[in-house]
CSV table of C-alpha atoms in Angstrom, one decimal:
chain,number,residue,atom,x,y,z
A,22,UNK,CA,-72.6,9.0,47.6
A,23,UNK,CA,-73.2,12.6,48.8
A,24,UNK,CA,-71.5,14.1,45.7
A,25,UNK,CA,-72.6,17.6,44.9
A,26,UNK,CA,-72.2,19.1,41.4
A,27,UNK,CA,-71.0,22.7,41.5
A,28,UNK,CA,-70.5,25.4,39.0
A,29,UNK,CA,-67.6,27.7,39.8
A,30,UNK,CA,-67.8,31.3,38.5
A,31,UNK,CA,-64.9,31.7,36.0
A,32,UNK,CA,-64.4,35.0,34.2
A,33,UNK,CA,-63.8,33.4,30.7
A,34,UNK,CA,-66.5,30.6,31.0
A,35,UNK,CA,-70.3,30.2,30.8
A,36,UNK,CA,-70.6,31.2,34.4
A,37,UNK,CA,-68.8,34.5,34.2
A,38,UNK,CA,-72.0,36.5,34.8
A,39,UNK,CA,-74.1,36.2,37.9
A,40,UNK,CA,-77.2,35.9,35.6
A,41,UNK,CA,-76.0,32.5,34.6
A,42,UNK,CA,-76.9,31.1,38.0
A,43,UNK,CA,-80.4,32.6,37.8
A,44,UNK,CA,-80.8,31.0,34.4
A,45,UNK,CA,-79.5,27.6,35.5
A,46,UNK,CA,-81.6,27.4,38.6
A,47,UNK,CA,-84.7,28.5,36.7
A,48,UNK,CA,-84.2,25.9,33.9
A,49,UNK,CA,-82.6,22.9,35.7
A,50,UNK,CA,-84.8,20.1,37.1
A,51,UNK,CA,-82.1,18.6,39.3
A,52,UNK,CA,-81.9,19.5,43.0
A,53,UNK,CA,-78.2,18.6,42.8
A,54,UNK,CA,-76.9,21.9,41.4
A,55,UNK,CA,-74.7,24.0,43.7
A,56,UNK,CA,-72.1,26.7,43.3
A,57,UNK,CA,-68.5,27.5,44.1
A,58,UNK,CA,-67.9,31.2,44.7
A,59,UNK,CA,-64.4,32.5,43.6
A,60,UNK,CA,-63.9,36.1,44.5
A,61,UNK,CA,-60.9,36.5,42.2
A,62,UNK,CA,-62.9,35.2,39.2
A,63,UNK,CA,-65.7,37.6,40.2
A,64,UNK,CA,-63.2,40.5,40.1
A,65,UNK,CA,-61.8,39.4,36.8
A,66,UNK,CA,-65.3,39.3,35.4
A,67,UNK,CA,-66.0,42.8,36.6
A,68,UNK,CA,-68.6,41.8,39.2
A,69,UNK,CA,-69.0,41.9,43.0
A,70,UNK,CA,-69.0,38.7,45.0
A,71,UNK,CA,-72.3,39.8,46.4
A,72,UNK,CA,-73.9,39.5,43.0
A,73,UNK,CA,-73.0,35.9,42.8
A,74,UNK,CA,-74.1,35.2,46.4
A,75,UNK,CA,-77.5,36.6,45.6
A,76,UNK,CA,-77.9,34.8,42.2
A,77,UNK,CA,-77.1,31.4,43.7
A,78,UNK,CA,-80.0,31.4,46.1
A,79,UNK,CA,-78.2,29.9,49.0
A,80,UNK,CA,-76.6,27.0,47.0
A,81,UNK,CA,-73.0,28.0,47.6
A,82,UNK,CA,-71.0,25.0,48.9
A,83,UNK,CA,-67.5,26.2,48.5
A,84,UNK,CA,-65.7,29.6,48.5
A,85,UNK,CA,-62.3,30.4,47.1
A,86,UNK,CA,-60.6,33.6,48.4
A,87,UNK,CA,-57.5,35.6,47.7
A,88,UNK,CA,-57.1,39.4,47.9
A,89,UNK,CA,-56.3,42.1,45.3
A,90,UNK,CA,-55.6,45.7,44.7
A,91,UNK,CA,-57.3,46.7,41.5
A,92,UNK,CA,-56.4,43.6,39.5
A,93,UNK,CA,-53.1,42.7,41.2
A,94,UNK,CA,-53.5,39.5,43.3
A,95,UNK,CA,-52.1,39.2,46.9
A,96,UNK,CA,-52.7,37.3,50.1
A,97,UNK,CA,-55.9,38.0,52.1
A,98,UNK,CA,-55.3,41.0,54.3
A,99,UNK,CA,-52.8,42.6,52.0
A,100,UNK,CA,-55.3,44.0,49.4
A,101,UNK,CA,-58.5,46.0,49.3
A,102,UNK,CA,-61.1,43.2,49.2
A,103,UNK,CA,-63.8,43.6,52.0
A,104,UNK,CA,-63.7,40.2,53.6
A,105,UNK,CA,-65.8,41.3,56.5
A,106,UNK,CA,-68.7,42.1,54.2
A,107,UNK,CA,-68.2,38.8,52.3
A,108,UNK,CA,-68.4,36.8,55.5
A,109,UNK,CA,-71.5,38.8,56.6
A,110,UNK,CA,-73.2,38.1,53.3
A,111,UNK,CA,-72.3,34.4,53.5
A,112,UNK,CA,-73.7,34.3,57.0
A,113,UNK,CA,-77.0,35.8,55.9
A,114,UNK,CA,-77.6,32.9,53.5
A,115,UNK,CA,-76.6,30.4,56.2
A,116,UNK,CA,-73.3,29.4,54.6
A,117,UNK,CA,-71.1,27.3,56.9
A,118,UNK,CA,-68.9,25.5,54.4
A,119,UNK,CA,-65.3,25.7,53.6
A,120,UNK,CA,-63.4,28.9,52.7
A,121,UNK,CA,-60.3,28.0,50.8
A,122,UNK,CA,-57.3,30.4,50.4
A,123,UNK,CA,-56.5,30.2,46.7
A,124,UNK,CA,-53.2,32.0,46.6
A,125,UNK,CA,-50.3,32.0,44.2
A,126,UNK,CA,-46.6,31.3,44.8
A,127,UNK,CA,-45.4,34.8,43.7
A,128,UNK,CA,-47.6,36.3,46.5
A,129,UNK,CA,-46.1,34.1,49.2
A,130,UNK,CA,-42.9,35.6,50.5
A,131,UNK,CA,-42.4,33.1,53.4
A,132,UNK,CA,-44.4,30.8,55.7
A,133,UNK,CA,-45.0,33.6,58.2
A,134,UNK,CA,-46.9,35.8,55.7
A,135,UNK,CA,-49.1,32.8,54.7
A,136,UNK,CA,-49.8,32.1,58.4
A,137,UNK,CA,-50.6,35.8,58.9
A,138,UNK,CA,-53.1,35.7,56.0
A,139,UNK,CA,-54.8,32.6,57.5
A,140,UNK,CA,-54.9,34.2,60.9
A,141,UNK,CA,-56.4,37.4,59.4
A,142,UNK,CA,-59.3,35.4,57.8
A,143,UNK,CA,-59.8,33.2,60.8
A,144,UNK,CA,-60.2,36.3,63.1
A,145,UNK,CA,-62.8,37.8,60.7
A,146,UNK,CA,-64.8,34.6,60.5
A,147,UNK,CA,-64.8,34.1,64.3
A,148,UNK,CA,-65.8,37.8,64.8
A,149,UNK,CA,-68.9,37.4,62.6
C-alpha cells in the first residue's frame, strides 16, 4: 500500500536525540523505517537540524519547518534559522519530498504574511 513508517524527532520523546536514529537503523531489521525532520523540535531538544539529517542516513521522507529567534517561534523568514543551509543539506542527501510549514496561529498576523513566508521558502528551494 506504499505506507512508510516514520519517526519524527520530538524534544520530549524517545527520538529527541539524533543518536536514536543511529541506534534504530543499526538495530532494526525492517527496511520500512523512515524519518520526519522537525526543525522546531530539533531546536527545542538543543540540536541542529543537520545532526538529524546525518543520523537518518538519507531516510527522511517529510520535513516540518517554522522559524525562530532563540526559542521564540515565528514564520519562516522572520527568524534566524538558516533555511538555505537546511535545503542545501537536504539536497546533498537527495531529498525531494514535502516541506510542510508547521506554523502557529499567534504567529500569523494576516494572510499576506503567511503568503510572504511561503514565497520566501519557495524562492530558497528554487534557488538551490
